[in-house]
Amino acid sequence: MKFIRIMRLIAVSAALILLTAAPSAAQDTHPHIFSSSVKSLKLSLEHNPFVPPILILGGEERLNVNFDYLDYDVHYLRYSVVHCNADWTESVLMESEYVDGFNYGDIDDYEQSVTTFTHYYNYNFTLPNDNFRITKSGNYLLRVYEQDDPDKVLFQTRFTVCENSVSVRAAVTSRTDVDYNSEHQQVSFDVIGKTRGQIRDPYGELTAVVTQNSRTDNQVTVSRPMMVAGDVVTFDHNQALIFDAGNEFRRMEMVSVHSINMRVEKMQYFEPFYHASLFIDAPRANSQYLYDQTQFGRFTIRNRECDNADSNTCADYVVAHFTLDTDGRMLTGGRIYLQGEFTQAIPQDWALMKWDASQGLYVCDLLLKQGAYNYQYLWVPDGTTMGRAGMIEGNKYQTVNEYLVCIYDRPMGERYDHFVGFAVVYSGR
């Protein structure tokens, strides 16, 4: 077994040296990294990276976009945005209607990595900025590409801009319409117009989108409220708003290559990477619930040995070896994926757990930047795209989940969905 694991580390080191070019972006709006040279993509509010990245139209807060390009040479990159409807289809608005000026910006803030085995450039920019201002609320697809080849998109990701013109009062309970303190959590919410009569037709013009821990594979869209009383629109007792409770995210850290890290059994160097062999994980479906304070799937870049340097440029890349023991048997009828903010919060092909018959284990080897990571295992049944936590992680009603409720309004005659209000609510709090 030990020999097999060492050969696996060496083979992975050799394979990851060859970072292949990516295909062009498909004409869709799903979050996706198309270039294997782009790593550690993170979108967050500039002053609070631990909440959903929502900008307020005309507000002072800015969105920070940070990522690495693995290469010895600098690449000159540019970004643009696409305005989308509530369902993330492209809206009919022209660029000049939602961007003040030209719809592109050059990424001028970049730095080369310092004293790292993996050579990369770290890129950083903020939205809005002096040269790029958004004028309409709604959903936005952000695309980054080479300046001299705009058709070759390196990655695309999502953010939202809210008018904050209505109030949203949300709640979540484990006493649901299908079970009581068992395996599910149910979301309910009120939309309160700040001016009476602001929403003229609540049954015909409102759309609500609810996400759990920033995931989009299991998000729910509803458009019919249960009742309307005065300026309060109530969405309650809707079975579509019942979510699997899941379990607390697992945590691991790779903040040092020379000392003990959380959940890391062994740190070894095989040219050209350090390798972090994580302790073997086990399913938790039949285990007792244990609370653990997580960041709802998010990750933080950090190298504890950077001294006063910036971890964005001095943190190295480490091959993290994830292993899942399913009692020595391969599960049929679906596939297992690693999921967290580092996978854009959805199951990704490159984060698929593969069955290793020689070890009787599921394995996945990922090149990750040093830092602290939240992750979980999702089971995706064959023929579907939505991950389910129950098979591996279990569904524990006590789990603390982060729910985001977004309200869109399209009055009669309007050409796009206004993002008018939102609420963030946590189960078990």
Short mmCIF file of C-alpha atoms in Angstrom, two decimals:
data_model
loop_
_atom_site.label_atom_id
_atom_site.label_comp_id
_atom_site.label_asym_id
_atom_site.label_seq_id
_atom_site.Cartn_x
_atom_site.Cartn_y
_atom_site.Cartn_z
CA MET A 1 0.00 0.00 0.00
CA LYS A 2 2.81 2.44 0.89
CA PHE A 3 4.61 1.70 -2.40
CA ILE A 4 1.40 2.32 -4.35
CA ARG A 5 0.88 5.69 -2.66
CA ILE A 6 4.48 6.82 -3.36
CA MET A 7 4.19 5.85 -7.03
CA ARG A 8 0.91 7.75 -7.16
CA LEU A 9 2.65 10.90 -5.85
CA ILE A 10 5.45 10.65 -8.41
CA ALA A 11 3.05 10.01 -11.27
CA VAL A 12 0.89 12.98 -10.30
CA SER A 13 3.94 15.27 -10.17
CA ALA A 14 4.86 14.27 -13.70
CA ALA A 15 1.33 14.68 -15.02
CA LEU A 16 0.73 18.11 -13.51
CA ILE A 17 3.83 19.59 -15.16
CA LEU A 18 1.94 19.50 -18.46
CA LEU A 19 -0.60 22.30 -18.13
CA THR A 20 -2.59 22.14 -21.31
CA ALA A 21 -4.27 24.98 -23.13
CA ALA A 22 -8.01 25.23 -22.77
CA PRO A 23 -10.80 25.12 -25.31
CA SER A 24 -12.74 28.26 -26.01
CA ALA A 25 -15.67 29.07 -23.77
CA ALA A 26 -18.94 27.53 -24.76
CA GLN A 27 -21.80 29.92 -25.36
CA ASP A 28 -23.37 29.47 -21.97
CA THR A 29 -23.32 31.33 -18.68
CA HIS A 30 -22.30 28.61 -16.25
CA PRO A 31 -19.28 29.37 -14.06
CA HIS A 32 -16.28 27.60 -15.55
CA ILE A 33 -12.49 27.79 -15.75
CA PHE A 34 -11.52 26.96 -19.32
CA SER A 35 -7.73 27.16 -18.91
CA SER A 36 -5.88 24.67 -16.72
CA SER A 37 -3.28 27.40 -16.14
CA VAL A 38 -5.79 29.50 -14.17
CA LYS A 39 -5.97 28.59 -10.49
CA SER A 40 -7.29 29.85 -7.15
CA LEU A 41 -10.05 32.03 -8.58
CA LYS A 42 -11.84 33.92 -5.81
CA LEU A 43 -14.53 36.60 -5.99
CA SER A 44 -15.40 38.37 -2.77
CA LEU A 45 -16.44 41.68 -1.36
CA GLU A 46 -13.37 43.80 -0.78
CA HIS A 47 -13.99 44.24 2.95
CA ASN A 48 -15.84 40.99 3.75
CA PRO A 49 -14.74 37.83 1.93
CA PHE A 50 -17.03 35.58 4.00
CA VAL A 51 -20.43 36.65 2.64
CA PRO A 52 -22.01 36.26 -0.81
CA PRO A 53 -20.40 38.69 -3.31
CA ILE A 54 -23.33 41.05 -3.94
CA LEU A 55 -22.75 44.67 -4.93
CA ILE A 56 -25.27 47.39 -4.12
CA LEU A 57 -25.98 49.58 -7.13
CA GLY A 58 -24.36 52.97 -6.48
CA GLY A 59 -22.85 51.75 -3.20
CA GLU A 60 -19.28 52.12 -1.97
CA GLU A 61 -18.42 48.43 -1.55
CA ARG A 62 -16.43 46.83 -4.35
CA LEU A 63 -15.98 43.31 -5.66
CA ASN A 64 -12.45 41.93 -5.55
CA VAL A 65 -11.37 39.37 -8.18
CA ASN A 66 -8.16 37.45 -7.54
CA PHE A 67 -6.60 34.53 -9.42
CA ASP A 68 -3.29 33.03 -10.55
CA TYR A 69 -1.96 32.28 -14.02
CA LEU A 70 0.61 29.46 -13.83
CA ASP A 71 3.42 30.39 -16.21
CA TYR A 72 6.94 31.85 -16.26
CA ASP A 73 5.79 34.71 -18.50
CA VAL A 74 3.30 37.46 -17.83
CA HIS A 75 0.04 37.42 -19.81
CA TYR A 76 -1.82 40.62 -20.62
CA LEU A 77 -5.42 40.05 -19.70
CA ARG A 78 -8.73 41.87 -20.04
CA TYR A 79 -12.23 41.46 -18.63
CA SER A 80 -15.79 42.24 -19.72
CA VAL A 81 -19.27 41.52 -18.37
CA VAL A 82 -22.55 40.21 -19.78
CA HIS A 83 -25.90 41.22 -18.26
CA CYS A 84 -28.20 38.27 -17.56
CA ASN A 85 -31.79 37.60 -16.53
CA ALA A 86 -32.82 35.96 -13.28
CA ASP A 87 -32.34 32.50 -14.87
CA TRP A 88 -28.85 33.48 -16.13
CA THR A 89 -29.83 33.62 -19.78
CA GLU A 90 -28.35 36.67 -21.49
CA SER A 91 -30.65 39.69 -21.34
CA VAL A 92 -31.63 41.78 -24.37
CA LEU A 93 -29.92 44.91 -23.04
CA MET A 94 -27.17 46.44 -25.12
CA GLU A 95 -23.74 46.87 -23.47
CA SER A 96 -24.16 50.64 -23.48
CA GLU A 97 -27.30 50.22 -21.34
CA TYR A 98 -25.59 48.51 -18.41
CA VAL A 99 -21.97 49.72 -18.57
CA ASP A 100 -20.90 53.35 -18.47
CA GLY A 101 -18.29 53.57 -21.24
CA PHE A 102 -16.57 50.65 -22.95
CA ASN A 103 -17.38 47.14 -21.78
CA TYR A 104 -13.84 45.99 -21.08
CA GLY A 105 -11.02 46.66 -18.68
CA ASP A 106 -7.34 45.77 -18.68
CA ILE A 107 -5.98 43.93 -15.65
CA ASP A 108 -2.96 46.02 -14.74
CA ASP A 109 -2.46 44.79 -11.18
CA TYR A 110 -0.33 41.64 -11.33
CA GLU A 111 2.74 40.35 -9.51
CA GLN A 112 5.09 37.44 -10.01
CA SER A 113 5.29 34.72 -7.36
CA VAL A 114 8.17 34.94 -4.90
CA THR A 115 10.38 31.98 -3.81
CA THR A 116 7.85 29.36 -4.90
CA PHE A 117 8.50 26.07 -6.68
CA THR A 118 5.50 26.77 -8.92
CA HIS A 119 5.95 29.90 -11.03
CA TYR A 120 2.85 32.02 -11.45
CA TYR A 121 1.54 35.55 -11.77
CA ASN A 122 -1.12 36.72 -9.35
CA TYR A 123 -3.79 38.98 -10.87
CA ASN A 124 -6.10 41.26 -8.95
CA PHE A 125 -8.77 43.82 -9.89
CA THR A 126 -11.89 45.40 -8.42
CA LEU A 127 -15.36 46.24 -9.71
CA PRO A 128 -16.57 48.91 -10.06
CA ASN A 129 -13.51 51.09 -10.63
CA ASP A 130 -12.64 54.49 -12.11
CA ASN A 131 -12.81 53.11 -15.65
CA PHE A 132 -15.63 50.60 -15.34
CA ARG A 133 -19.03 51.40 -13.84
CA ILE A 134 -22.17 49.25 -13.92
CA THR A 135 -25.46 51.13 -14.29
CA LYS A 136 -28.14 48.41 -14.04
CA SER A 137 -29.00 45.89 -11.37
CA GLY A 138 -29.15 42.20 -12.17
CA ASN A 139 -27.02 39.13 -12.75
CA TYR A 140 -23.62 39.53 -14.39
CA LEU A 141 -21.31 37.05 -16.07
CA LEU A 142 -17.66 38.12 -15.78
CA ARG A 143 -15.29 36.87 -18.48
CA VAL A 144 -11.49 37.15 -18.51
CA TYR A 145 -9.45 36.60 -21.67
CA GLU A 146 -6.13 37.39 -23.37
CA GLN A 147 -6.01 40.97 -24.66
CA ASP A 148 -4.98 39.83 -28.16
CA ASP A 149 -7.48 36.96 -28.34
CA PRO A 150 -10.90 37.92 -26.90
CA ASP A 151 -12.50 34.74 -28.23
CA LYS A 152 -10.28 32.60 -26.03
CA VAL A 153 -11.96 32.97 -22.65
CA LEU A 154 -9.79 31.82 -19.74
CA PHE A 155 -12.66 31.69 -17.26
CA GLN A 156 -16.14 33.00 -16.62
CA THR A 157 -17.80 33.47 -13.26
CA ARG A 158 -20.84 35.18 -11.77
CA PHE A 159 -21.72 38.11 -9.53
CA THR A 160 -24.81 40.22 -8.88
CA VAL A 161 -25.71 43.89 -8.47
CA CYS A 162 -28.72 44.74 -6.30
CA GLU A 163 -30.92 47.88 -6.19
CA ASN A 164 -31.83 47.15 -2.58
CA SER A 165 -35.23 48.71 -3.21
CA VAL A 166 -37.25 46.14 -1.21
CA SER A 167 -36.67 44.45 2.12
CA VAL A 168 -36.46 40.67 2.38
CA ARG A 169 -37.14 38.95 5.70
CA ALA A 170 -36.10 35.28 5.60
CA ALA A 171 -36.18 32.31 7.98
CA VAL A 172 -35.14 28.66 7.84
CA THR A 173 -36.41 25.77 9.95
CA SER A 174 -35.80 22.03 10.30
CA ARG A 175 -39.52 21.52 11.02
CA THR A 176 -40.46 21.13 7.40
CA ASP A 177 -43.53 20.12 5.43
CA VAL A 178 -41.98 16.66 4.77
CA ASP A 179 -40.28 15.80 8.09
CA TYR A 180 -39.64 17.18 11.58
CA ASN A 181 -36.05 17.65 12.81
CA SER A 182 -34.84 14.89 10.51
CA GLU A 183 -33.05 15.35 7.18
CA HIS A 184 -34.29 18.61 5.66
CA GLN A 185 -34.46 22.37 6.10
CA GLN A 186 -37.19 24.64 4.72
CA VAL A 187 -36.80 28.29 3.73
CA SER A 188 -39.56 30.91 3.92
CA PHE A 189 -39.44 34.65 3.35
CA ASP A 190 -41.40 37.87 3.02
CA VAL A 191 -40.77 40.57 0.43
CA ILE A 192 -41.65 43.99 1.81
CA GLY A 193 -41.98 46.92 -0.57
CA LYS A 194 -40.39 50.03 0.93
CA THR A 195 -43.10 52.09 -0.76
CA ARG A 196 -46.68 50.81 -0.70
CA GLY A 197 -47.75 49.69 -4.13
CA GLN A 198 -44.20 49.54 -5.48
CA ILE A 199 -44.73 45.97 -6.71
CA ARG A 200 -47.92 46.25 -8.73
CA ASP A 201 -48.40 42.57 -9.66
CA PRO A 202 -46.62 40.33 -7.08
CA TYR A 203 -48.07 37.16 -8.62
CA GLY A 204 -46.90 38.02 -12.14
CA GLU A 205 -43.66 39.99 -11.91
CA LEU A 206 -41.61 38.55 -9.04
CA THR A 207 -39.02 35.77 -9.24
CA ALA A 208 -37.18 34.44 -6.19
CA VAL A 209 -33.96 32.41 -6.39
CA VAL A 210 -32.71 30.58 -3.29
CA THR A 211 -29.24 29.05 -2.99
CA GLN A 212 -27.62 26.96 -0.26
CA ASN A 213 -23.94 27.64 0.53
CA SER A 214 -23.49 29.42 -2.84
CA ARG A 215 -24.23 26.24 -4.82
CA THR A 216 -25.99 26.60 -8.16
CA ASP A 217 -26.54 22.90 -8.91
CA ASN A 218 -29.36 22.66 -6.34
CA GLN A 219 -30.65 26.23 -6.35
CA VAL A 220 -34.41 26.75 -6.40
CA THR A 221 -36.45 29.27 -8.41
CA VAL A 222 -40.03 30.13 -7.40
CA SER A 223 -42.39 32.70 -8.89
CA ARG A 224 -45.73 32.29 -7.09
CA PRO A 225 -46.06 33.65 -3.55
CA MET A 226 -48.36 31.98 -1.07
CA MET A 227 -50.16 35.21 -0.22
CA VAL A 228 -50.07 39.00 -0.51
CA ALA A 229 -51.21 41.28 2.30
CA GLY A 230 -50.72 45.00 1.78
CA ASP A 231 -47.08 45.61 0.88
CA VAL A 232 -45.94 42.19 2.23
CA VAL A 233 -45.51 39.31 -0.24
CA THR A 234 -45.15 35.95 1.54
CA PHE A 235 -43.40 32.83 0.24
CA ASP A 236 -44.12 30.08 2.77
CA HIS A 237 -45.04 26.37 2.92
CA ASN A 238 -43.54 25.82 -0.52
CA GLN A 239 -42.15 22.30 -0.93
CA ALA A 240 -39.76 23.53 -3.63
CA LEU A 241 -38.00 25.46 -0.86
CA ILE A 242 -37.14 22.31 1.11
CA PHE A 243 -33.42 21.50 0.93
CA ASP A 244 -31.41 18.48 1.99
CA ALA A 245 -29.83 19.48 5.30
CA GLY A 246 -26.41 18.07 4.43
CA ASN A 247 -23.62 18.18 6.99
CA GLU A 248 -20.96 20.62 8.14
CA PHE A 249 -18.17 21.10 5.61
CA ARG A 250 -14.95 19.22 6.20
CA ARG A 251 -11.85 21.33 6.74
CA MET A 252 -8.20 20.97 5.87
CA GLU A 253 -5.20 23.30 5.88
CA MET A 254 -1.94 23.45 3.93
CA VAL A 255 -0.50 26.62 5.44
CA SER A 256 2.99 25.19 5.94
CA VAL A 257 5.14 22.64 4.12
CA HIS A 258 7.47 22.20 7.12
CA SER A 259 5.10 21.63 10.04
CA ILE A 260 1.84 19.96 11.02
CA ASN A 261 -1.29 20.98 9.12
CA MET A 262 -4.96 20.25 9.87
CA ARG A 263 -6.04 16.92 8.33
CA VAL A 264 -2.66 16.42 6.60
CA GLU A 265 -1.05 13.07 7.42
CA LYS A 266 2.17 13.61 5.51
CA MET A 267 3.90 16.37 3.50
CA GLN A 268 6.50 15.20 0.95
CA TYR A 269 8.37 16.76 -1.94
CA PHE A 270 8.51 15.09 -5.34
CA GLU A 271 9.85 17.42 -7.99
CA PRO A 272 8.40 19.86 -8.87
CA PHE A 273 5.65 19.93 -6.16
CA TYR A 274 5.08 19.36 -2.50
CA HIS A 275 2.45 16.70 -1.90
CA ALA A 276 -0.03 16.75 0.99
CA SER A 277 -1.43 13.29 1.71
CA LEU A 278 -4.62 13.95 3.64
CA PHE A 279 -5.96 11.57 6.24
CA ILE A 280 -8.42 9.12 4.71
CA ASP A 281 -11.98 10.38 4.88
CA ALA A 282 -14.95 8.18 5.69
CA PRO A 283 -18.68 8.59 4.94
CA ARG A 284 -20.65 10.35 7.69
CA ALA A 285 -24.19 9.38 6.70
CA ASN A 286 -24.53 6.98 9.64
CA SER A 287 -22.44 9.00 12.08
CA GLN A 288 -23.67 11.27 14.83
CA TYR A 289 -23.84 14.97 13.99
CA LEU A 290 -20.88 17.00 15.22
CA TYR A 291 -20.86 20.79 14.97
CA ASP A 292 -17.81 22.37 13.35
CA GLN A 293 -17.50 26.07 12.64
CA THR A 294 -16.87 26.31 8.89
CA GLN A 295 -17.03 29.02 6.25
CA PHE A 296 -19.80 27.35 4.21
CA GLY A 297 -17.43 25.96 1.59
CA ARG A 298 -15.08 28.94 1.23
CA PHE A 299 -11.31 28.90 1.11
CA THR A 300 -8.59 31.35 2.26
CA ILE A 301 -5.12 31.60 0.72
CA ARG A 302 -2.39 31.60 3.36
CA ASN A 303 1.26 30.62 3.78
CA ARG A 304 2.18 30.73 7.44
CA GLU A 305 5.87 31.02 6.55
CA CYS A 306 5.54 34.14 4.41
CA ASP A 307 6.67 36.43 7.26
CA ASN A 308 5.48 39.88 6.21
CA ALA A 309 5.06 39.02 2.52
CA ASP A 310 1.69 38.74 0.78
CA SER A 311 0.36 35.18 0.70
CA ASN A 312 -1.14 35.92 -2.73
CA THR A 313 2.39 35.82 -4.18
CA CYS A 314 4.41 33.77 -1.68
CA ALA A 315 2.01 30.85 -1.15
CA ASP A 316 3.13 27.82 -3.15
CA TYR A 317 1.10 25.18 -4.95
CA VAL A 318 0.73 21.77 -3.32
CA VAL A 319 -0.78 18.57 -4.71
CA ALA A 320 -3.52 17.65 -2.25
CA HIS A 321 -4.34 13.92 -2.25
CA PHE A 322 -7.96 13.34 -1.20
CA THR A 323 -8.95 9.77 -0.32
CA LEU A 324 -12.39 8.41 0.59
CA ASP A 325 -12.93 4.95 2.07
CA THR A 326 -16.34 3.48 1.25
CA ASP A 327 -15.66 0.19 3.03
CA GLY A 328 -13.64 -1.13 0.10
CA ARG A 329 -16.51 -1.11 -2.39
CA MET A 330 -17.19 0.92 -5.48
CA LEU A 331 -20.57 2.63 -5.37
CA THR A 332 -22.82 2.22 -8.42
CA GLY A 333 -25.50 4.43 -9.91
CA GLY A 334 -23.64 7.72 -9.67
CA ARG A 335 -20.35 9.54 -9.15
CA ILE A 336 -18.66 11.28 -6.23
CA TYR A 337 -17.27 14.81 -6.51
CA LEU A 338 -15.31 17.12 -4.25
CA GLN A 339 -17.15 20.42 -3.86
CA GLY A 340 -16.39 23.80 -2.32
CA GLU A 341 -15.70 27.37 -3.35
CA PHE A 342 -12.51 26.11 -5.00
CA THR A 343 -14.73 24.21 -7.51
CA GLN A 344 -16.95 27.28 -8.04
CA ALA A 345 -19.32 25.59 -5.57
CA ILE A 346 -20.53 23.01 -8.12
CA PRO A 347 -19.43 19.48 -9.11
CA GLN A 348 -16.63 19.79 -11.69
CA ASP A 349 -15.14 17.06 -13.87
CA TRP A 350 -11.63 17.78 -12.63
CA ALA A 351 -12.79 17.26 -9.02
CA LEU A 352 -14.23 13.79 -9.67
CA MET A 353 -13.29 11.10 -7.14
CA LYS A 354 -11.97 8.11 -9.11
CA TRP A 355 -12.15 4.52 -7.97
CA ASP A 356 -8.70 2.99 -7.38
CA ALA A 357 -9.24 -0.76 -7.41
CA SER A 358 -5.67 -1.48 -6.26
CA GLN A 359 -6.32 0.36 -2.98
CA GLY A 360 -10.06 -0.16 -2.70
CA LEU A 361 -10.47 3.60 -2.26
CA TYR A 362 -11.77 6.67 -4.06
CA VAL A 363 -8.97 9.14 -4.85
CA CYS A 364 -8.60 12.62 -6.30
CA ASP A 365 -5.38 14.64 -6.69
CA LEU A 366 -5.74 18.42 -6.97
CA LEU A 367 -3.14 21.14 -7.38
CA LEU A 368 -4.18 23.71 -4.77
CA LYS A 369 -2.58 26.86 -3.45
CA GLN A 370 -1.53 26.89 0.18
CA GLY A 371 -4.34 27.89 2.47
CA ALA A 372 -7.37 26.73 4.46
CA TYR A 373 -10.13 24.90 2.58
CA ASN A 374 -13.71 23.81 3.22
CA TYR A 375 -14.90 20.83 1.19
CA GLN A 376 -17.52 18.12 1.06
CA TYR A 377 -18.32 15.03 -1.01
CA LEU A 378 -21.38 15.17 -3.26
CA TRP A 379 -23.04 12.19 -4.86
CA VAL A 380 -24.40 12.90 -8.37
CA PRO A 381 -26.79 10.15 -9.53
CA ASP A 382 -26.37 8.98 -13.13
CA GLY A 383 -28.34 11.07 -15.61
CA THR A 384 -28.51 14.10 -13.30
CA THR A 385 -26.35 17.16 -12.59
CA MET A 386 -27.43 17.97 -9.04
CA GLY A 387 -25.23 16.81 -6.20
CA ARG A 388 -26.73 15.16 -3.12
CA ALA A 389 -24.99 15.22 0.24
CA GLY A 390 -26.91 12.37 1.85
CA MET A 391 -25.05 9.41 0.33
CA ILE A 392 -21.62 10.37 1.72
CA GLU A 393 -22.03 13.25 4.17
CA GLY A 394 -25.48 12.43 5.49
CA ASN A 395 -28.35 14.84 6.08
CA LYS A 396 -28.32 16.24 9.62
CA TYR A 397 -31.06 18.72 10.47
CA GLN A 398 -28.75 20.55 12.91
CA THR A 399 -26.32 21.56 10.13
CA VAL A 400 -25.61 25.28 9.91
CA ASN A 401 -26.11 26.24 6.25
CA GLU A 402 -25.98 29.65 4.59
CA TYR A 403 -29.06 30.44 2.48
CA LEU A 404 -29.21 33.36 0.06
CA VAL A 405 -32.63 34.61 -1.08
CA CYS A 406 -32.56 36.87 -4.18
CA ILE A 407 -35.65 38.74 -5.40
CA TYR A 408 -36.04 39.84 -9.01
CA ASP A 409 -38.78 42.10 -10.35
CA ARG A 410 -39.85 42.54 -13.97
CA PRO A 411 -42.80 44.93 -14.17
CA MET A 412 -44.94 44.91 -17.29
CA GLY A 413 -43.12 46.60 -20.16
CA GLU A 414 -39.62 46.18 -18.70
CA ARG A 415 -36.89 44.49 -20.76
CA TYR A 416 -34.84 42.93 -17.98
CA ASP A 417 -35.07 41.49 -14.47
CA HIS A 418 -34.30 44.05 -11.78
CA PHE A 419 -32.45 42.56 -8.79
CA VAL A 420 -34.36 44.43 -6.09
CA GLY A 421 -33.54 42.79 -2.76
CA PHE A 422 -31.88 39.91 -0.95
CA ALA A 423 -31.42 38.30 2.43
CA VAL A 424 -28.83 35.95 3.90
CA VAL A 425 -30.07 33.59 6.61
CA TYR A 426 -28.42 30.74 8.51
CA SER A 427 -30.07 27.54 9.70
CA GLY A 428 -29.78 26.73 13.38
CA ARG A 429 -29.23 30.35 14.39
#
